[in-house]
Coordinates of C-alpha atoms and ligand atoms in Angstrom, one line a residue:
M184 CA -0.1 -0.1 0.3
C185 CA 1.2 3.5 -0.9
G186 CA 4.8 3.8 -2.9
I187 CA 7.4 6.5 -2.3
T188 CA 10.5 7.3 -4.8
G189 CA 12.7 10.2 -3.7
I190 CA 15.3 11.1 -6.1
V191 CA 18.6 13.2 -5.5
T192 CA 20.0 14.2 -8.9
S193 CA 23.0 17.1 -10.0
N194 CA 20.6 17.4 -13.1
L195 CA 18.4 20.3 -12.8
D196 CA 16.2 19.6 -16.5
N197 CA 14.2 16.4 -15.3
I198 CA 13.7 15.1 -11.9
G199 CA 9.9 15.8 -13.1
E200 CA 10.3 12.8 -15.6
L201 CA 12.9 10.7 -13.5
L202 CA 9.8 10.5 -10.6
V203 CA 7.4 10.0 -13.0
K204 CA 9.2 7.3 -15.0
C205 CA 10.3 5.3 -11.4
S206 CA 7.6 6.1 -9.5
S207 CA 4.5 4.7 -12.1
K208 CA 6.3 1.4 -11.4
L209 CA 4.6 1.5 -8.1
T210 CA 1.2 1.8 -9.2
Y211 CA 0.2 -1.6 -8.1
R212 CA 1.5 -0.3 -4.2
G213 CA -2.1 2.4 -4.6
Y214 CA -3.5 4.9 -7.1
D215 CA -6.2 6.4 -5.3
S216 CA -4.1 9.4 -5.7
V217 CA -0.7 10.9 -6.7
G218 CA 1.7 14.3 -6.0
V219 CA 5.3 14.7 -6.6
A220 CA 7.5 17.8 -4.5
A221 CA 10.2 19.3 -7.0
V222 CA 13.1 21.6 -5.5
H223 CA 13.9 24.0 -7.9
N224 CA 15.9 27.3 -7.4
G225 CA 15.5 26.4 -3.8
R226 CA 11.8 27.0 -4.1
V227 CA 9.0 23.4 -3.9
D228 CA 6.7 22.8 -5.7
L229 CA 4.3 20.5 -5.1
R230 CA 1.7 19.6 -7.7
K231 CA -1.1 16.6 -6.7
D232 CA -4.6 15.6 -7.1
V233 CA -6.8 12.8 -6.9
G234 CA -6.4 9.4 -9.9
T235 CA -3.8 7.1 -11.3
I236 CA -0.4 8.6 -11.8
E237 CA -0.7 8.6 -15.8
H238 CA -4.2 10.8 -15.0
V239 CA -2.9 13.2 -12.7
N240 CA 0.7 13.5 -15.2
R241 CA -1.3 14.6 -17.9
L242 CA -3.7 17.3 -15.5
L243 CA -0.6 18.8 -14.0
G244 CA 1.8 18.1 -16.2
L245 CA 4.4 16.2 -12.9
S246 CA 6.9 14.6 -15.7
R247 CA 7.5 18.4 -16.7
M248 CA 8.3 19.9 -13.5
K249 CA 12.2 20.8 -13.1
G250 CA 14.9 20.6 -10.0
D251 CA 17.2 18.5 -8.5
R252 CA 15.5 16.4 -6.3
G253 CA 12.2 15.5 -4.9
I254 CA 9.8 13.3 -3.5
A255 CA 6.6 11.1 -5.6
Q256 CA 4.2 9.7 -3.7
L257 CA 1.0 7.0 -4.6
R258 CA -2.0 6.6 -2.6
W259 CA -3.9 3.8 -1.4
A260 CA -6.1 5.3 1.0
T261 CA -6.3 4.8 4.5
Y262 CA -6.1 7.7 7.0
G263 CA -8.3 9.6 5.4
A264 CA -10.3 9.8 2.2
P265 CA -9.2 9.6 -1.2
T266 CA -8.8 13.7 -2.0
K267 CA -6.0 16.3 -3.0
A268 CA -5.8 17.5 0.1
N269 CA -4.7 14.1 1.9
A270 CA -2.9 13.1 -1.6
Q271 CA 0.7 13.0 -0.5
P272 CA 3.6 15.0 -0.4
H273 CA 2.9 16.8 2.3
F274 CA 4.5 20.4 3.1
G275 CA 5.3 21.3 6.9
C276 CA 4.0 24.2 8.5
D277 CA 5.1 26.1 5.7
E278 CA 6.1 25.8 2.5
V279 CA 10.1 24.4 3.3
F280 CA 9.8 20.8 4.6
Y281 CA 8.2 18.6 1.9
G282 CA 7.7 14.6 2.3
A283 CA 5.1 11.2 2.2
H284 CA 5.3 8.0 3.3
N285 CA 4.1 4.8 3.6
G286 CA 2.5 2.3 6.2
N287 CA 0.1 3.5 9.1
I288 CA 0.9 6.0 12.0
H289 CA -1.2 5.3 14.9
N290 CA -0.9 7.4 17.4
Y291 CA -2.0 9.8 14.7
V292 CA -5.2 11.1 16.5
E293 CA -3.2 12.0 19.6
Y294 CA -0.5 12.8 18.2
K295 CA -1.8 15.1 15.8
K296 CA -3.4 16.6 18.8
E297 CA 0.1 17.3 20.3
L298 CA 0.8 18.7 17.2
I299 CA -1.7 21.3 16.6
D300 CA -1.8 22.3 19.7
T301 CA 1.6 23.4 20.1
G302 CA 0.9 25.9 16.7
H303 CA 1.7 23.0 13.7
I304 CA -1.0 24.1 10.6
I305 CA -2.6 20.4 9.7
R306 CA -4.5 20.1 6.3
S307 CA -5.5 17.1 5.9
E308 CA -7.0 13.9 7.3
N309 CA -3.5 11.7 6.5
D310 CA -1.1 10.4 8.5
G311 CA 1.8 11.0 6.4
E312 CA 1.6 14.7 7.1
L313 CA 2.5 14.1 10.4
C314 CA 6.1 12.7 9.7
V315 CA 7.1 15.8 7.7
H316 CA 5.1 18.2 10.9
A317 CA 7.5 15.9 13.5
V318 CA 10.6 16.3 11.2
D319 CA 9.5 20.3 11.6
K320 CA 9.4 20.1 14.7
Y321 CA 12.4 19.2 16.1
Y322 CA 14.3 21.1 13.2
E323 CA 12.9 23.8 14.8
E324 CA 14.2 22.7 18.3
T325 CA 17.1 21.8 16.5
G326 CA 18.2 23.3 13.6
D327 CA 19.3 20.2 12.0
M328 CA 18.1 17.4 10.1
F329 CA 19.8 14.3 10.5
E330 CA 19.2 15.0 14.5
A331 CA 15.5 16.3 13.5
V332 CA 15.1 13.2 11.3
Q333 CA 16.4 11.0 13.9
L334 CA 14.1 12.3 16.9
S335 CA 10.8 11.5 15.1
T336 CA 11.4 8.4 15.0
Q337 CA 10.5 8.9 19.1
D338 CA 7.3 10.6 18.0
L339 CA 5.7 8.7 15.2
K340 CA 4.6 4.9 16.0
G341 CA 3.4 2.5 14.1
A342 CA 4.9 0.6 11.3
Y343 CA 6.0 2.9 8.4
A344 CA 8.7 4.7 5.6
Y345 CA 9.5 7.9 4.8
A346 CA 11.0 10.3 2.7
V347 CA 11.6 13.7 3.8
G348 CA 13.5 17.0 2.3
R349 CA 14.0 21.0 3.1
A350 CA 13.6 23.2 0.4
D351 CA 17.6 25.0 1.5
K352 CA 19.0 20.8 1.6
Q353 CA 20.4 19.4 -1.0
E354 CA 19.6 15.9 0.6
I355 CA 17.0 13.9 1.1
Y356 CA 16.7 11.6 4.0
A357 CA 14.5 8.8 4.7
V358 CA 13.2 6.3 7.4
K359 CA 12.7 2.9 7.7
M360 CA 10.4 1.9 10.8
G361 CA 8.7 -1.4 9.7
S362 CA 7.5 -0.9 6.2
S363 CA 10.0 -1.9 2.9
L364 CA 12.7 0.4 1.7
V365 CA 15.3 0.2 -0.8
A366 CA 18.1 3.1 -2.3
G367 CA 20.2 2.9 -5.9
I368 CA 23.1 4.2 -6.7
A369 CA 23.3 5.8 -10.2
N370 CA 25.8 8.1 -12.4
N371 CA 25.2 11.1 -11.0
A372 CA 22.1 10.1 -9.0
T373 CA 20.8 8.3 -6.4
I374 CA 17.1 6.8 -5.4
V375 CA 15.0 5.4 -2.6
S376 CA 12.1 4.1 -2.8
S377 CA 9.2 1.5 -0.9
D378 CA 10.0 -1.2 -3.8
L379 CA 12.5 -2.3 -6.4
P380 CA 11.0 -1.5 -9.6
S381 CA 10.8 2.1 -9.4
V382 CA 14.5 1.7 -8.8
L383 CA 15.9 -0.3 -11.8
P384 CA 14.4 2.2 -14.3
L385 CA 17.3 4.4 -13.3
T386 CA 20.1 1.7 -11.5
N387 CA 20.1 -1.6 -10.6
N388 CA 23.1 -1.2 -8.2
V389 CA 20.8 -1.6 -4.7
I390 CA 21.1 -1.0 -1.1
Y391 CA 18.7 -3.1 0.7
L392 CA 17.6 -1.8 4.4
A393 CA 16.6 -3.0 7.8
D394 CA 14.0 -1.4 10.1
G395 CA 15.7 0.9 12.5
E396 CA 17.9 2.7 9.7
M397 CA 17.9 5.5 7.8
L398 CA 19.3 6.9 4.8
V399 CA 21.1 10.7 4.1
L400 CA 21.2 10.9 -0.2
T401 CA 22.9 13.0 -2.4
P402 CA 23.5 12.7 -6.4
D403 CA 26.9 11.0 -5.5
Y404 CA 25.7 9.2 -2.2
V405 CA 23.5 6.7 -0.5
K406 CA 24.9 6.9 3.5
V407 CA 23.4 4.3 5.6
F408 CA 22.6 5.4 9.5
R409 CA 21.1 3.4 12.4
I410 CA 18.8 5.6 13.9
E411 CA 18.4 4.6 17.8
D412 CA 22.5 6.3 17.9
G413 CA 23.2 7.7 14.5
K414 CA 26.0 5.3 13.9
Q415 CA 26.9 5.0 10.4
L416 CA 26.1 1.8 9.1
E417 CA 28.9 -0.1 5.9
R418 CA 26.4 -1.2 3.8
P419 CA 27.8 -2.2 0.6
S420 CA 25.2 -2.0 -2.8
Q421 CA 24.2 -4.5 -4.8
I422 CA 23.6 -5.2 -8.3
S423 CA 20.1 -6.3 -8.2
N424 CA 20.4 -9.5 -11.6
V425 CA 16.4 -8.9 -12.2
D426 CA 15.2 -7.5 -14.9
A427 CA 13.6 -4.0 -15.6
H428 CA 11.5 -4.8 -18.4
A429 CA 10.0 -7.8 -16.8
A430 CA 7.5 -5.0 -15.2
E431 CA 5.8 -4.3 -18.7
K432 CA 3.2 -5.5 -20.8
G433 CA 5.4 -7.4 -23.0
G434 CA 2.2 -7.1 -25.9
Y435 CA -0.8 -8.0 -23.6
P436 CA -3.7 -5.9 -23.0
H437 CA -3.2 -6.2 -19.1
F438 CA -0.6 -8.0 -16.8
M439 CA -2.8 -10.2 -15.5
L440 CA -3.3 -12.1 -19.1
K441 CA 0.6 -11.9 -19.5
E442 CA 1.2 -13.2 -16.0
I443 CA -1.7 -16.0 -16.4
N444 CA 0.3 -16.8 -19.8
E445 CA 3.6 -16.6 -17.8
Q446 CA 2.2 -19.8 -15.7
P447 CA 3.9 -22.5 -17.7
K448 CA 7.3 -20.9 -16.8
V449 CA 7.1 -20.4 -13.3
A450 CA 6.5 -24.3 -12.9
R451 CA 9.4 -25.1 -15.1
D452 CA 11.3 -22.5 -12.7
V453 CA 9.7 -23.0 -9.3
I454 CA 10.3 -26.9 -10.0
G455 CA 14.4 -26.0 -10.5
I456 CA 14.7 -23.9 -6.8
L457 CA 13.0 -27.0 -4.8
E458 CA 16.1 -29.5 -7.5
S459 CA 18.0 -27.5 -6.4
P460 CA 20.5 -28.3 -2.8
M461 CA 18.6 -25.7 -0.8
C462 CA 15.8 -28.1 -0.8
E463 CA 17.6 -30.1 1.9
E464 CA 17.4 -27.4 4.3
W465 CA 13.5 -27.0 3.6
L466 CA 13.0 -30.8 4.5
R467 CA 15.1 -30.4 7.6
L468 CA 12.9 -27.4 8.5
L469 CA 9.9 -29.9 8.1
E470 CA 11.0 -32.7 9.7
K471 CA 12.4 -31.9 12.6
A472 CA 8.8 -29.5 14.0
S473 CA 7.1 -31.0 15.9
R474 CA 3.8 -29.0 15.0
H475 CA 3.3 -26.8 11.4
Y476 CA 1.6 -23.7 11.2
L477 CA 0.4 -22.1 7.1
V478 CA -0.1 -19.1 7.8
A479 CA -0.9 -15.9 4.8
C480 CA -3.9 -13.8 3.4
G481 CA -6.0 -13.7 1.0
S482 CA -4.6 -15.6 -2.8
S483 CA -1.7 -16.8 -0.6
Y484 CA -3.9 -18.1 2.1
N485 CA -6.1 -20.0 -0.6
A486 CA -3.2 -21.5 -1.9
S487 CA -2.3 -22.9 1.9
I488 CA -5.8 -24.8 1.7
V489 CA -4.3 -26.6 -1.3
G490 CA -1.2 -27.0 0.4
T491 CA -3.0 -28.6 3.5
Y492 CA -4.4 -31.3 1.7
Y493 CA -1.1 -32.1 0.0
F494 CA 0.9 -32.3 3.1
N495 CA -2.0 -34.5 4.7
R496 CA -2.3 -36.9 1.2
L497 CA 1.4 -37.0 0.5
A498 CA 3.0 -36.5 3.6
G499 CA 0.8 -37.4 6.8
I500 CA 1.2 -34.1 8.3
P501 CA -1.3 -32.2 10.1
M502 CA -1.3 -28.7 8.7
F503 CA -2.7 -25.5 10.6
H504 CA -3.4 -23.2 8.9
A505 CA -5.2 -19.6 9.8
I506 CA -5.6 -16.4 7.8
G507 CA -2.8 -14.0 8.8
G508 CA -4.6 -12.3 11.4
Q509 CA -6.3 -14.8 12.7
F510 CA -3.4 -16.8 13.7
Q511 CA -2.3 -15.6 16.8
P512 CA -5.7 -15.9 18.7
M513 CA -6.4 -19.5 17.1
Y514 CA -2.9 -20.7 17.2
G515 CA -0.7 -18.5 19.5
A516 CA -0.8 -20.5 22.5
T517 CA -0.1 -23.5 20.7
M518 CA 3.0 -22.2 19.6
D519 CA 7.0 -23.6 21.3
E520 CA 10.2 -23.4 20.1
N521 CA 9.7 -26.6 17.6
S522 CA 7.2 -25.1 16.0
L523 CA 8.0 -24.2 12.0
C524 CA 5.8 -21.9 11.0
L525 CA 5.4 -21.1 6.4
L526 CA 4.7 -18.0 5.6
V527 CA 2.8 -17.3 2.7
S528 CA 3.4 -14.2 0.9
Q529 CA 3.8 -12.9 -2.8
S530 CA 4.7 -9.9 -1.3
G531 CA 7.0 -10.6 2.0
E532 CA 5.6 -7.2 3.2
T533 CA 1.9 -8.5 4.0
K534 CA 1.7 -6.8 7.6
D535 CA -0.7 -9.4 8.8
I536 CA 1.9 -11.5 8.3
L537 CA 5.0 -9.6 9.4
N538 CA 2.9 -9.5 12.8
V539 CA 3.1 -13.4 13.0
L540 CA 6.6 -12.8 12.2
N541 CA 7.5 -10.8 14.9
L542 CA 5.3 -13.1 17.6
I543 CA 7.6 -15.7 16.4
K544 CA 11.1 -13.7 17.3
N545 CA 9.7 -12.0 20.0
E546 CA 8.3 -15.3 22.1
N547 CA 11.0 -17.6 20.4
Y548 CA 8.4 -19.8 18.9
G549 CA 10.3 -22.3 16.8
K550 CA 11.5 -21.6 13.6
A551 CA 9.8 -19.1 10.5
L552 CA 10.1 -20.4 7.0
G553 CA 9.2 -17.9 4.4
V554 CA 7.4 -18.9 1.4
L555 CA 7.7 -15.8 -1.1
N556 CA 8.5 -14.1 -4.5
V557 CA 9.9 -10.6 -3.7
I558 CA 13.5 -11.2 -3.4
G559 CA 15.1 -8.0 -0.8
S560 CA 11.3 -8.3 0.9
T561 CA 11.1 -7.8 4.7
L562 CA 10.0 -11.7 5.2
M563 CA 13.0 -12.4 3.3
F564 CA 15.4 -11.0 5.8
Q565 CA 13.6 -12.0 8.8
S566 CA 12.6 -15.5 8.4
D567 CA 14.9 -18.1 9.1
S568 CA 14.7 -20.1 5.9
Y569 CA 13.7 -18.8 3.2
I570 CA 11.8 -20.4 -0.4
P571 CA 11.5 -18.4 -3.1
M572 CA 8.5 -18.5 -5.9
A573 CA 10.1 -17.7 -8.6
C574 CA 8.0 -15.7 -10.7
G575 CA 9.9 -12.6 -11.3
Y576 CA 7.2 -9.6 -11.3
E577 CA 4.0 -9.9 -10.7
V578 CA 2.4 -6.3 -11.2
S579 CA -0.8 -7.2 -11.5
V580 CA -3.0 -6.7 -8.8
P581 CA -5.3 -9.8 -8.3
A582 CA -2.8 -13.2 -7.2
T583 CA -2.3 -15.5 -10.7
K584 CA 0.7 -16.5 -11.0
T585 CA 2.1 -16.6 -7.5
Y586 CA -1.0 -18.6 -6.7
Y587 CA 0.1 -20.9 -8.7
S588 CA 3.8 -21.5 -7.5
Q589 CA 2.8 -21.9 -4.2
S590 CA 0.4 -24.7 -4.8
I591 CA 3.4 -26.4 -6.7
I592 CA 5.7 -25.3 -3.6
F593 CA 3.4 -27.4 -1.2
A594 CA 2.7 -30.5 -3.2
Y595 CA 6.6 -31.1 -4.0
L596 CA 7.8 -30.6 -0.8
A597 CA 4.5 -32.5 0.6
A598 CA 5.7 -35.6 -2.1
R599 CA 9.6 -35.4 -1.1
L600 CA 8.4 -35.0 3.0
G601 CA 6.2 -38.4 2.2
E602 CA 8.9 -40.1 0.1
R603 CA 10.9 -39.7 3.1
N604 CA 9.0 -40.2 6.5
G605 CA 7.0 -43.5 4.1
H606 CA 4.3 -42.3 4.4
I607 CA 3.9 -42.8 0.3
D608 CA 6.1 -45.3 -1.6
S609 CA 9.2 -43.8 -3.0
S610 CA 8.1 -44.6 -6.1
E611 CA 4.7 -43.0 -6.2
A612 CA 6.7 -40.0 -4.7
K613 CA 9.1 -40.5 -7.4
A614 CA 6.4 -40.8 -10.4
F615 CA 4.6 -37.5 -9.3
I616 CA 7.6 -35.6 -8.7
S617 CA 8.7 -36.0 -12.6
R618 CA 5.0 -35.7 -14.1
L619 CA 5.9 -31.9 -11.8
R620 CA 9.2 -31.7 -13.7
D621 CA 7.7 -32.5 -17.1
D622 CA 4.1 -32.3 -17.2
L623 CA 3.3 -29.5 -15.3
P624 CA 4.1 -27.1 -17.8
S625 CA 2.9 -28.7 -20.6
L626 CA -0.1 -29.3 -19.2
T627 CA -0.7 -25.6 -18.2
Q628 CA 0.2 -24.6 -20.9
T629 CA -2.3 -27.0 -23.0
T630 CA -5.0 -25.4 -20.4
I631 CA -5.0 -22.4 -21.3
D632 CA -5.3 -23.1 -24.5
R633 CA -7.9 -25.0 -24.6
T634 CA -9.9 -23.4 -21.7
G635 CA -9.2 -19.0 -22.4
I636 CA -11.5 -18.9 -25.2
L637 CA -14.4 -21.3 -23.1
A638 CA -13.8 -18.8 -20.1
K639 CA -13.9 -15.6 -22.6
N640 CA -17.3 -17.2 -23.6
L641 CA -19.1 -17.8 -20.6
A642 CA -17.6 -14.4 -19.1
R643 CA -20.1 -12.9 -21.9
T644 CA -23.6 -15.2 -20.3
L645 CA -22.3 -13.9 -16.8
T646 CA -22.0 -10.2 -17.8
D647 CA -25.7 -9.2 -16.3
V648 CA -24.8 -11.8 -13.1
K649 CA -24.5 -10.0 -9.7
D650 CA -24.2 -12.8 -7.2
L651 CA -23.0 -16.6 -7.9
Y652 CA -21.0 -19.5 -5.9
C653 CA -18.2 -20.7 -6.2
L654 CA -17.8 -24.8 -4.6
G655 CA -14.9 -27.2 -4.3
Y656 CA -14.4 -29.9 -2.5
G657 CA -11.5 -32.2 -0.9
F658 CA -8.3 -30.6 -2.4
T659 CA -10.5 -27.9 -4.9
D660 CA -11.4 -26.4 -1.6
G661 CA -9.1 -23.8 -1.5
V662 CA -9.4 -23.5 -5.6
A663 CA -12.9 -22.6 -5.5
R664 CA -11.6 -20.0 -3.4
E665 CA -9.4 -18.6 -5.1
G666 CA -11.9 -18.5 -7.7
A667 CA -14.3 -16.3 -6.2
L668 CA -11.8 -14.1 -4.3
K669 CA -10.9 -13.3 -8.3
I670 CA -14.5 -12.7 -9.2
K671 CA -14.9 -10.7 -6.5
E672 CA -11.8 -8.4 -6.8
I673 CA -11.6 -8.2 -10.3
C674 CA -15.5 -8.2 -11.3
Y675 CA -17.1 -6.4 -8.1
N676 CA -19.5 -9.5 -8.3
H677 CA -20.1 -11.0 -4.9
C678 CA -19.1 -14.5 -5.7
E679 CA -19.0 -16.5 -2.3
G680 CA -16.3 -19.6 -2.6
M681 CA -16.8 -22.5 -0.1
Y682 CA -17.0 -26.1 0.8
S683 CA -19.7 -27.9 -1.9
S684 CA -20.4 -29.8 1.1
E685 CA -21.8 -27.1 3.2
F686 CA -23.8 -25.6 0.5
K687 CA -27.2 -27.5 1.6
H688 CA -26.2 -26.6 5.1
G689 CA -28.1 -23.0 4.8
P690 CA -26.8 -21.1 1.6
L691 CA -28.8 -23.7 -1.0
S692 CA -31.9 -21.3 0.0
I693 CA -30.5 -18.7 -2.6
V694 CA -30.7 -20.6 -5.4
T695 CA -33.5 -19.2 -7.9
K696 CA -34.1 -20.4 -11.6
N697 CA -30.5 -20.1 -13.4
Y698 CA -28.7 -19.2 -10.2
P699 CA -25.2 -19.8 -11.3
V700 CA -23.1 -22.2 -9.3
I701 CA -19.3 -23.4 -9.9
F702 CA -18.3 -26.1 -9.1
V703 CA -14.6 -26.9 -9.0
T704 CA -14.1 -31.4 -9.3
T705 CA -10.6 -33.6 -9.2
T706 CA -12.1 -37.1 -11.0
E707 CA -11.5 -38.4 -7.9
D708 CA -14.3 -36.2 -6.3
S709 CA -16.5 -36.4 -8.8
W710 CA -18.7 -38.6 -7.5
M711 CA -19.6 -36.6 -4.6
V712 CA -19.2 -33.8 -6.2
I713 CA -22.5 -34.8 -8.7
N714 CA -24.5 -35.3 -5.6
H715 CA -24.2 -31.3 -4.6
I716 CA -24.9 -30.3 -8.7
N717 CA -28.0 -32.3 -8.4
E718 CA -29.1 -30.5 -5.2
V719 CA -28.6 -27.3 -7.1
K720 CA -29.8 -28.8 -10.0
A721 CA -33.1 -29.8 -8.4
R722 CA -33.9 -26.3 -7.4
H723 CA -33.7 -25.0 -11.7
G724 CA -30.0 -23.5 -10.8
R725 CA -27.3 -23.0 -13.5
T726 CA -24.5 -24.7 -12.4
I727 CA -21.2 -24.7 -14.0
V728 CA -18.2 -27.3 -13.8
V729 CA -14.3 -26.8 -13.9
G730 CA -12.3 -29.7 -13.8
E731 CA -11.9 -33.0 -16.3
L732 CA -14.0 -34.2 -19.0
E733 CA -16.3 -36.9 -17.3
E734 CA -19.1 -38.8 -18.8
T735 CA -21.0 -38.3 -15.1
L736 CA -21.0 -34.5 -15.3
E737 CA -21.3 -34.0 -18.6
P738 CA -25.5 -34.2 -18.6
Y739 CA -25.4 -31.2 -15.8
V740 CA -24.1 -28.1 -18.5
K741 CA -26.8 -26.7 -20.6
N742 CA -24.3 -25.2 -22.7
K743 CA -20.3 -26.3 -24.3
Q744 CA -19.7 -23.3 -22.3
D745 CA -20.5 -23.9 -19.0
Y746 CA -17.9 -26.6 -18.9
L747 CA -14.4 -25.7 -18.4
V748 CA -12.5 -28.4 -19.3
V749 CA -9.2 -29.1 -18.1
P750 CA -6.6 -31.9 -19.5
K751 CA -6.7 -34.8 -18.4
S752 CA -4.0 -35.2 -15.7
E753 CA -4.4 -37.2 -12.6
I754 CA -6.3 -35.9 -9.3
L755 CA -2.6 -34.3 -7.1
I756 CA -2.4 -32.5 -10.5
N757 CA -5.9 -31.6 -11.1
P758 CA -5.9 -28.5 -7.9
I759 CA -3.0 -26.9 -9.5
L760 CA -4.5 -26.9 -13.1
D761 CA -8.3 -25.9 -11.8
V762 CA -7.5 -22.9 -11.4
I763 CA -6.3 -21.5 -14.1
P764 CA -10.0 -21.8 -16.5
L765 CA -10.5 -19.5 -12.9
Q766 CA -8.6 -17.1 -13.4
L767 CA -9.1 -16.6 -17.3
L768 CA -12.9 -16.0 -16.9
S769 CA -13.0 -13.6 -14.0
Y770 CA -10.5 -11.9 -16.7
Y771 CA -12.6 -12.0 -19.2
L772 CA -15.4 -10.9 -17.4
S773 CA -13.8 -8.0 -15.7
V774 CA -12.9 -6.8 -19.3
D775 CA -16.5 -7.1 -20.0
L776 CA -17.6 -5.4 -17.5
G777 CA -15.4 -2.2 -18.1
I778 CA -12.8 -2.8 -15.5
N779 CA -8.9 -2.7 -15.4
P780 CA -8.1 -6.2 -14.0
D781 CA -5.4 -4.3 -13.1
L782 CA -6.0 -1.8 -10.6
P783 CA -9.0 -2.9 -9.0
R784 CA -10.6 0.0 -7.0
N785 CA -10.3 0.3 -3.5
L786 CA -7.6 -2.4 -3.3
S787 CA -3.4 -2.2 -3.1
K788 CA -1.6 -4.8 -3.8
T789 CA 1.2 -4.9 -1.2
L790 CA -1.0 -4.4 2.2
T791 CA 1.9 -2.9 5.1
V792 CA -1.1 -2.2 7.3
D793 CA -2.9 -4.1 10.4
Ligands
M6R149 O1 1.6 -10.3 -1.0 P1 0.9 -11.4 -0.4 O2 0.4 -12.7 -0.7 O3 1.3 -11.8 1.4 O4 -0.8 -10.5 -0.4 C1 -1.7 -11.8 0.7 C2 -2.8 -10.7 -0.3 O5 -2.8 -9.4 -0.2 C3 -3.0 -11.2 -1.7 O6 -3.1 -12.4 -2.4 C4 -4.6 -10.6 -2.8 O7 -5.9 -11.4 -2.0 C5 -4.6 -10.9 -3.7 N1 -4.4 -9.6 -4.4 C6 -5.5 -11.6 -4.2 O8 -5.6 -11.5 -5.8

C-alpha cells in the first residue's frame, strides 16, 4: 500500500520525468492519488491530485517539473479519504519541508492534537502529513536535519517508512520503521523507494535496508545510519539481476493476462528451485518440527488451504492453516520452540504476516520458513530460511502466477517429505515429482489454450450476474475460494467460495431459476460433487463445472462454455490446473464489465497496514 520514491540528481532539467518514470512502477501499490514535490532553485513545487499517475500527470504536468531533487507518492487511502488534500507529499507548517510516507502512524489522533496544540498547521486527515511535521518540529528545536529525522521516530508510533527534504537542503532523508525501503546509486543520481521496480529504471546498483535505519541521499552517495545512536553503517550496494523490463506488459493488454500466460514458465522455474540443494534445508526444517502451521492472507491463504491437503495426503503431516490476522488468537497458545510456521506471502511485506513473524521471534516460537516472491522483502531477510516462488514480478493486483507457484511448492515438498517419512512409496513420490517436472508446464499451457476461449464465452453470459457461488470439494476447496476471490476482486460481483458439501446447510436457499453455481472438481471427487450439483439443479439453478471431461458430469451443463474442461492429468495435478480457467473467467468478465483487472478499485497489491 502506497509507494514513495525520492530522487536526488545533479541534473536540474528532468526531476519530474525521472520521478514519474520510476514511481509509475509502484502503481500496483496505490492509485487513489498521486503527488510530486520537486525542489527548483530553492523553492518547493508541490503538485498532487486524485487519480492514477497517468491521469494526474496529464492534469498537472508532473513529468515537466524541474529541479534537482524531489519526492513522489502513489497513495492507497487508509487515513483520510482519497482527496487532493489527503494526497501526498505534504508540506510542513510552511512550504519549506516536504515529504511523504508509506504505512500507518498508529498514534495519529493524539499526535495530531499535540502538534496542533503547539501551533502546527495540519491541512489534511492523512497520517503521512505528521511525519513531515515531526521533522519540522525537531528542526525547530535542533536546527539540524539529521537530528530532526532521528528524533521524529521517537514521536511517530506505527509501521512506516518516509522520505523528507527541506527546500534549502540538497539532501533527501528517509527512514525505515517497519515498511519496506530500498535505495539505489546511479551516475550522478541516487534514489530511495518503497520497492525495487521503481529503482530499476534508474539503476540496478541497490542497497537493501533494515528497520530502524535511516538514509541520507545526495547525487553522489547514499549513507546508511542506525537511527537509535546515529552510527553510520557499512552497507555496500549490490547488483540486482532482476530484469527491469519484467514489469512491462510485453504486448498483452493487461499484466493479469500476461501473468496467467507466464505460468508454464513459472512451473519450470519453481521446480528448478525445489530441485536445487537448498531444498534439503527446507525439508529438514519441516522434519524437525513437532507442529506445523501455514499462515497467509488472500490468495496466498487459498493456496495454503490446497497445501494443507497435499501435506495430509502425501506426507501425513497435519498443517494448521490460518489467515495472518487470525493466527495468534487461534493458534498462538499452541506454539513452542519446536514449531515451524510457513509464512506465505507474494510481497513478503504483508503486515498481518510480519506480525506473525515478529510474534515467533519475540516469543521464541520455533522457526519461520518464508515462502515469498519478492527478493529483498522483509520476510526474506527476517525468516530463518525462505523458499522463492520464482515468478518474477507480479504486477497485476490480482495474484495469479504466485498462487499457482505456491500450490506447486506445497505439492512438491509434501511428496518429498512423504517419501522420506515413508508415508507414501518412494516410487509413487518419484513418479509424482517427475510429472510435476516433466508434464506440468505443458499441461498448464494446454489448459490456458483450451479454457481461454471457453472462459471468454462463459464470461459474456455472466455480465448481468451480480451474485454467484464457487464451490470446491477436497483438494479443490482452496481452488474454488481462489476463483471466488478473483471474481469479487476484479469484477465487483459477490461471489462466495465455499466447500460444496456445506452449501446445503444454508446457502442453498439462495438458488432460484438460473442462479449460477460453479463447481470445481477433481476426477476423484466428482462422484460426490455430482450430489451437490443435483441439489442445485433440482432448484433450477445454473451449474457450471471446472474439471476434466467426465461423461457423468456432462449432463449437468447446459452449454459448452459452462464446462471449463482442463486436460486429462491425475488427481494430484488437477488442483494445480483447475485454478487457471477461473483466473481466465474472472479476467474476461472483468474486461467485459469495463473494469481494468490490473487495478481494481479500493485495492493495493502490497498491504503493509494492519
Ligand atoms: O503479498 P501477499 O501474498 O501477502 O498478499 C496477500 C493478499 O493481499 C493477496 O493475495 C490478495 O488477496 C490478492 N490481491 C488476491 O488476488
